[in-house]
Amino acid sequence: MLDSFFTPKNIAVVGASRDPHKLGYGVLRNLIKYKFKGDIYPVNKHASEIAGLSCYPSVLDLPHSVDLAVIVVPSEYVVSVLEDCGKKDIHHAIIVSGGFSETGEEGSRLEKELLRVAEKYDIRLIGPNCIGTIDTHAPLNSTFVVGMPEQGDIGFISQSGAMVAAVIDWATGAGVGFSRIVSLGNQIDVTETEMIELIGNDRETNVVTAYAEGISDGKQFLNLASGLSRKKPFVVLKGGRSEKGARAVTSHTGALAGSEVAYSAAFRKTGALEAKTMEEMFDWARALAWQPLPKGNRVAVLTNAGGPAILAVDAIEKAGLELSPLTNETRSYLKSRLPKAASFENPVDVLAGSGPAIYTLALEALLTDETVDAVVVIQAPQDWFIPASLAEVVAETAGLHQKPVIASIMGKASVDDALTILHKRRIPNVAFPERAASILKAMADRRDWLEMIDRQKPYKPHVPKSRAEELVKDQKWVDLLAEYDIPSPESKTAFTEKDAVTASSQISYPVVMKLQSETVTHKTDIDGIRTSLKSEEDVRNAWNEISESASRHNVEMDGVLIQKMLEKGHEVIVGIKRDDQFGPMILFGTGGTDVELYKDTASAIAPLCKLEAQNLIESTIAGKKLKGWRNLPAADVDSLIQALISMSYLAVHHPEISELEINPLYVLESGVYAVDVRGSLTEGSG
Amino acid sequence: MLDSFFTPKNIAVVGASRDPHKLGYGVLRNLIKYKFKGDIYPVNKHASEIAGLSCYPSVLDLPHSVDLAVIVVPSEYVVSVLEDCGKKDIHHAIIVSGGFSETGEEGSRLEKELLRVAEKYDIRLIGPNCIGTIDTHAPLNSTFVVGMPEQGDIGFISQSGAMVAAVIDWATGAGVGFSRIVSLGNQIDVTETEMIELIGNDRETNVVTAYAEGISDGKQFLNLASGLSRKKPFVVLKGGRSEKGARAVTSHTGALAGSEVAYSAAFRKTGALEAKTMEEMFDWARALAWQPLPKGNRVAVLTNAGGPAILAVDAIEKAGLELSPLTNETRSYLKSRLPKAASFENPVDVLAGSGPAIYTLALEALLTDETVDAVVVIQAPQDWFIPASLAEVVAETAGLHQKPVIASIMGKASVDDALTILHKRRIPNVAFPERAASILKAMADRRDWLEMIDRQKPYKPHVPKSRAEELVKDQKWVDLLAEYDIPSPESKTAFTEKDAVTASSQISYPVVMKLQSETVTHKTDIDGIRTSLKSEEDVRNAWNEISESASRHNVEMDGVLIQKMLEKGHEVIVGIKRDDQFGPMILFGTGGTDVELYKDTASAIAPLCKLEAQNLIESTIAGKKLKGWRNLPAADVDSLIQALISMSYLAVHHPEISELEINPLYVLESGVYAVDVRGSLTEGSG
């Protein structure tokens, strides 16, 4: 049904104008100029005809209903125009007009009115304060922006109208084709998530790109975006940082997982590729639309000059990709065909004097080589061959194989023809070879995500619901974790020196003593922990020292915790945080007291599958350390993965927990132990 | 004298040709086409005239000597041609021909021959295997590459000929002017450092850029580059990573300070700005050539659309710059002039309908505002004004102030005229607004470096030379450090349990016991350290535990070190490493056992001035921690700075020390202590 925004049968332009300085002029001009095939009905009470079309004084005067109304009248008239649309049985409207919530309270009031009318008549709205929609295949251009991209298979959803205008202008110059484009404006009704679904389902769209400053509904986004990513590549550019993360938080997890982290985690979970700049977004989109994904991470570089190849190789390695080793067969073939002084290793340098024929032979050999997953073809400017001929042979040769090829025909003045050919033949070109690395990395990331999704097996720990809920309500975190198969070391609380001694001998030495106090967040800050207590004397001394320290720091002491001392393990942090947008998140990283300082943590959206837990671990230094580091033995990563998965389900099962943090979680040679746990409930759920 | 490579009075082209497929044709064509004003003498034994110029059968047949010979004959003839040049009293030659060391042993032999001849006749050489030189002001174009950049004030030195060709092509298309360009080829004689001096001294050059894959002489580079940076901005793009850093090293410092780190430290020390991509290099170069440096880090963004401004603001904050707060005066002025719905806060959004006049008023207000140090002007594509008119007013308004202005007139198809105007008026334009942030950061970095150099006061600790040399020879590191005013905690070596007890009571409890062994690099790896020993019993237990651990690990125990236990301090690492290229370097960062894992370290080239030491400290997390963290009090940063400076001079004074590492250095509330020291001498100096 929302398809009427892109493929309506007929359109009314309310506020159509003959004055080229009015937006209503631009909308009508674009509909006509870019060959909208249905009927167009200008509405303007001061004219009887515009641009050769009969004009109607009001929507109510239209001869019949239409699929779509584009409204370009001053803000104060929009509500009544929409009311007319409702009466005329029009169910889709793009409100281009500005002057709403972006200008202040009166505007917000008007938006509420709009929504009321829309609901009354069952009208879906894009805008207000937007640029409208483009469908190059329909074709439809309901915007007032000059220019229309060529037909192509990239869809673009934007929360900024200016970005749409910039992209149209850039695409026209660069010869990059688009399928559908939409600018969403103030999003009072249709949001970016609905558009993700709509444009994702469009048959002409092979890649969806989006510029988003925020997400309207995190849960819905998680669903729709991962649904989209399964079918088509989805590239997102996130603009603007939310200040929400700045509110006071007491746990490490809270301080470490800001809103930006949550967005990135959400993108990662859904397979959306997060570009850092506009240039990167469209570099990636072109390659993903035009080229197959690489099967592995081994890249070959083919060049006619050393310098640019070195920059490409540096960037490839920095991106975490590898250089193909090349087979002996390839090397000896190259040796027999290329100039004597050429380089037959990767990067393959055919030297400045080589033209399209030599490039063809070398590229064919590389694409045939089983150690090559992708090829970057660089041509530094030279004086003997037209760049266009290289473009032709690269496109033709690449077409014979199922491996991605990225071109970097360098220069600006002399290469326009070459770029036109490359883009027509669906080979992305980058002006500087370094950019090829970022493209190939994005493609590899998408491949990895698709493989992960394929292998994903949901795991759900079985915990009796009523028992768990009671433990949550009583904030018995240690017991709750135990239900989720995350054990804690044996421990007892003691309120007197004598109790402490008794408890210690019951638990058996060595033990650890920890100050208990409602008022202390970080025990080490006030020197409230004693470890390696091996005898009654040690315990008595520790009791006295901790009591003194507490009174010195003016801290109320609610006894101490006596805990079995574990063998030396890896100290990691595992935390639950609830993001306003995306719900429960799991944080993992280096634990201990310096955790906020080193910020060696990573976050993922709950629940986790096994591979997500593994990726989370491996993306931190703590994770690398688990393989064995100095005097610490290699740790039980399997139990850790299990614990992360359990925590993630705990987070999903108990939305009333606002934060829960194990720091440290000891990862031993065998098993994990929650040594220190702290949690809190959302307000009102205690 | 090397100026003859750019401003010769006359030139011989040896190997000049009529065949457009020969390089000798291109060289002659460029000399003529790009209007070299002196006499040109083609040399070719098969012709009597080429391109209307008399041609000579050999160099010896020239009517008189010339300032410069450009040699473009096959490699096997180059030596004899050079011999002829010598006999003809020609003292400068550019050898374009390839086929030398880049092709193998025979080529290397030829290069040695070339050098021998050059020395015999006192000839300076650029090349072989290079593209030659360009001086747009002379003018001179001795290359065979098609195209000639416009006159400008950017100099470019390249170790890659392809980069030069790419840059010429790009510059021609982008309308960016250059002063001098040189491609250095195999660098058998004239190197990049000499060129840094030469082009740095060129009056027409205001910014020097360089693409370098290596540095021929690190010491010379440090001198010349910092000399250049004092006068003119110097931007470097480093290509290729050296493998030298991969050799086995025993200390943390060695493992942490690789060759890439050394290059970056050298660039930082000399004030060279290190770009990460070609695009960045020329983005920076244009801005540095054309615009004044910002006085502070506060940036204002002026835009006609929200989205692109958000991306610019994100990038500005990520780069460590700030948004200008704007004065009330500015805000109320903007309010009185801009459309009602505009944003009068920074970023200032004049909205889509505003044209060059509104932009003028807003830009003038921002440039007048004392809280604004730089302005980024963004124009998203719009339909009402020609982009060229914005270019005009931005350039004109910027010219009235001494603050940098970076434009981002977005789009491609419609903005060519605007870019031509901006570049002519020396306003850099970036197609995507994010790039403005990197430019302004580079400018701010240059400003900071210039200020640092101004305030630099050399400090030299006074240490008796003969005493120090003896301590180095005996590897008495603790005593050596003491001479350089870096104390260690009181300590004694003990070889028996009884000795250990005696030593402990002499030093006074609490003490620390450390295993001494020639064969152990990291004591904690084999559990060879015991801390907080408070009694004879503790000492005896510790002795037994360490002995057992040593025998369990098959480690020979050469006694133990008993050391006074210090109050809890910040543990940092301070190390000396000797880089093959740039000499002694100082490494600083988080100390302790995990130092290699967290890699929280930074390096700088010795000797350090106070500000360099301060920057080194502040660029690490350890440095931030020194301001006070958790239960650690704020530390004595002044003593640490002093210690870093002392270490840096120690490194400079004693080249025979190959590595020296203090880990940990304790930084206390007052004073610093070298708790553990390890060093080694360069081979042959022991």
PDB file of C-alpha atoms in Angstrom, chain B residues 238-334:
ATOM      1  CA  LYS B 238      54.350   7.571   4.182  1.00  0.00           C
ATOM      2  CA  GLY B 239      53.883   4.539   1.969  1.00  0.00           C
ATOM      3  CA  GLY B 240      54.892   0.993   2.845  1.00  0.00           C
ATOM      4  CA  ARG B 241      55.722  -0.554   6.158  1.00  0.00           C
ATOM      5  CA  SER B 242      59.199  -1.648   6.986  1.00  0.00           C
ATOM      6  CA  GLU B 243      59.733  -5.211   8.150  1.00  0.00           C
ATOM      7  CA  LYS B 244      62.740  -4.241  10.215  1.00  0.00           C
ATOM      8  CA  GLY B 245      60.661  -3.996  13.360  1.00  0.00           C
ATOM      9  CA  ALA B 246      59.912  -7.699  13.164  1.00  0.00           C
ATOM     10  CA  ARG B 247      63.274  -8.918  14.454  1.00  0.00           C
ATOM     11  CA  ALA B 248      63.297 -10.500  17.864  1.00  0.00           C
ATOM     12  CA  VAL B 249      63.488  -8.142  20.796  1.00  0.00           C
ATOM     13  CA  THR B 250      63.519  -8.918  24.481  1.00  0.00           C
ATOM     14  CA  SER B 251      62.255  -5.747  26.108  1.00  0.00           C
ATOM     15  CA  HIS B 252      58.779  -4.309  26.055  1.00  0.00           C
ATOM     16  CA  THR B 253      60.129  -1.133  24.546  1.00  0.00           C
ATOM     17  CA  GLY B 254      61.513  -3.058  21.610  1.00  0.00           C
ATOM     18  CA  ALA B 255      58.276  -4.855  20.945  1.00  0.00           C
ATOM     19  CA  LEU B 256      56.188  -1.725  21.255  1.00  0.00           C
ATOM     20  CA  ALA B 257      58.149   0.748  19.190  1.00  0.00           C
ATOM     21  CA  GLY B 258      58.131  -0.588  15.638  1.00  0.00           C
ATOM     22  CA  SER B 259      59.422   1.163  12.597  1.00  0.00           C
ATOM     23  CA  GLU B 260      56.081   2.762  11.762  1.00  0.00           C
ATOM     24  CA  VAL B 261      56.013   4.235  15.261  1.00  0.00           C
ATOM     25  CA  ALA B 262      59.511   5.635  14.716  1.00  0.00           C
ATOM     26  CA  TYR B 263      58.530   7.311  11.452  1.00  0.00           C
ATOM     27  CA  SER B 264      55.467   8.869  13.047  1.00  0.00           C
ATOM     28  CA  ALA B 265      57.565  10.045  16.012  1.00  0.00           C
ATOM     29  CA  ALA B 266      60.103  11.558  13.626  1.00  0.00           C
ATOM     30  CA  PHE B 267      57.378  13.376  11.726  1.00  0.00           C
ATOM     31  CA  ARG B 268      55.882  14.642  14.980  1.00  0.00           C
ATOM     32  CA  LYS B 269      59.245  15.836  16.251  1.00  0.00           C
ATOM     33  CA  THR B 270      60.012  17.748  13.073  1.00  0.00           C
ATOM     34  CA  GLY B 271      56.565  19.282  12.773  1.00  0.00           C
ATOM     35  CA  ALA B 272      55.861  17.342   9.569  1.00  0.00           C
ATOM     36  CA  LEU B 273      52.123  16.672   9.304  1.00  0.00           C
ATOM     37  CA  GLU B 274      51.496  13.019   8.506  1.00  0.00           C
ATOM     38  CA  ALA B 275      48.566  12.482   6.136  1.00  0.00           C
ATOM     39  CA  LYS B 276      47.012   9.041   5.875  1.00  0.00           C
ATOM     40  CA  THR B 277      45.866   9.212   2.246  1.00  0.00           C
ATOM     41  CA  MET B 278      46.716  11.144  -0.901  1.00  0.00           C
ATOM     42  CA  GLU B 279      43.401  12.920  -0.711  1.00  0.00           C
ATOM     43  CA  GLU B 280      44.167  14.065   2.816  1.00  0.00           C
ATOM     44  CA  MET B 281      47.671  15.199   1.835  1.00  0.00           C
ATOM     45  CA  PHE B 282      46.395  17.560  -0.823  1.00  0.00           C
ATOM     46  CA  ASP B 283      43.353  18.618   1.207  1.00  0.00           C
ATOM     47  CA  TRP B 284      45.780  19.747   3.884  1.00  0.00           C
ATOM     48  CA  ALA B 285      48.303  21.219   1.474  1.00  0.00           C
ATOM     49  CA  ARG B 286      45.737  23.436  -0.211  1.00  0.00           C
ATOM     50  CA  ALA B 287      44.398  24.725   3.077  1.00  0.00           C
ATOM     51  CA  LEU B 288      47.871  25.330   4.517  1.00  0.00           C
ATOM     52  CA  ALA B 289      48.973  27.104   1.346  1.00  0.00           C
ATOM     53  CA  TRP B 290      45.899  29.207   0.992  1.00  0.00           C
ATOM     54  CA  GLN B 291      44.516  29.943   4.438  1.00  0.00           C
ATOM     55  CA  PRO B 292      45.873  31.359   7.721  1.00  0.00           C
ATOM     56  CA  LEU B 293      46.289  28.995  10.670  1.00  0.00           C
ATOM     57  CA  PRO B 294      43.440  29.040  13.200  1.00  0.00           C
ATOM     58  CA  LYS B 295      44.326  30.809  16.460  1.00  0.00           C
ATOM     59  CA  GLY B 296      42.323  28.318  18.524  1.00  0.00           C
ATOM     60  CA  ASN B 297      40.321  25.134  18.096  1.00  0.00           C
ATOM     61  CA  ARG B 298      36.792  26.580  18.003  1.00  0.00           C
ATOM     62  CA  VAL B 299      35.027  25.989  14.718  1.00  0.00           C
ATOM     63  CA  ALA B 300      31.781  27.471  13.450  1.00  0.00           C
ATOM     64  CA  VAL B 301      29.730  25.650  10.840  1.00  0.00           C
ATOM     65  CA  LEU B 302      27.528  27.620   8.436  1.00  0.00           C
ATOM     66  CA  THR B 303      25.105  25.563   6.398  1.00  0.00           C
ATOM     67  CA  ASN B 304      21.864  25.576   4.418  1.00  0.00           C
ATOM     68  CA  ALA B 305      20.904  22.064   5.544  1.00  0.00           C
ATOM     69  CA  GLY B 306      20.950  20.009   8.725  1.00  0.00           C
ATOM     70  CA  GLY B 307      22.255  16.637   7.615  1.00  0.00           C
ATOM     71  CA  PRO B 308      25.604  17.643   6.106  1.00  0.00           C
ATOM     72  CA  ALA B 309      26.223  19.980   9.069  1.00  0.00           C
ATOM     73  CA  ILE B 310      25.686  17.102  11.495  1.00  0.00           C
ATOM     74  CA  LEU B 311      28.268  15.014   9.664  1.00  0.00           C
ATOM     75  CA  ALA B 312      30.702  17.931   9.770  1.00  0.00           C
ATOM     76  CA  VAL B 313      30.094  18.475  13.492  1.00  0.00           C
ATOM     77  CA  ASP B 314      30.591  14.759  14.237  1.00  0.00           C
ATOM     78  CA  ALA B 315      33.898  14.850  12.372  1.00  0.00           C
ATOM     79  CA  ILE B 316      34.988  18.082  14.073  1.00  0.00           C
ATOM     80  CA  GLU B 317      34.394  16.609  17.521  1.00  0.00           C
ATOM     81  CA  LYS B 318      36.048  13.331  16.633  1.00  0.00           C
ATOM     82  CA  ALA B 319      39.100  15.252  15.474  1.00  0.00           C
ATOM     83  CA  GLY B 320      39.408  16.804  18.932  1.00  0.00           C
ATOM     84  CA  LEU B 321      38.298  20.276  17.874  1.00  0.00           C
ATOM     85  CA  GLU B 322      35.386  22.170  19.418  1.00  0.00           C
ATOM     86  CA  LEU B 323      32.297  23.984  18.274  1.00  0.00           C
ATOM     87  CA  SER B 324      32.387  27.739  18.875  1.00  0.00           C
ATOM     88  CA  PRO B 325      29.850  28.790  21.519  1.00  0.00           C
ATOM     89  CA  LEU B 326      29.158  32.088  19.653  1.00  0.00           C
ATOM     90  CA  THR B 327      28.626  35.341  21.526  1.00  0.00           C
ATOM     91  CA  ASN B 328      25.162  36.682  22.371  1.00  0.00           C
ATOM     92  CA  GLU B 329      25.920  39.548  20.023  1.00  0.00           C
ATOM     93  CA  THR B 330      26.428  37.182  17.096  1.00  0.00           C
ATOM     94  CA  ARG B 331      23.326  35.242  17.941  1.00  0.00           C
ATOM     95  CA  SER B 332      21.106  38.272  18.131  1.00  0.00           C
ATOM     96  CA  TYR B 333      22.606  39.706  14.936  1.00  0.00           C
ATOM     97  CA  LEU B 334      21.885  36.424  13.134  1.00  0.00           C
TER      98      LEU B 334
END
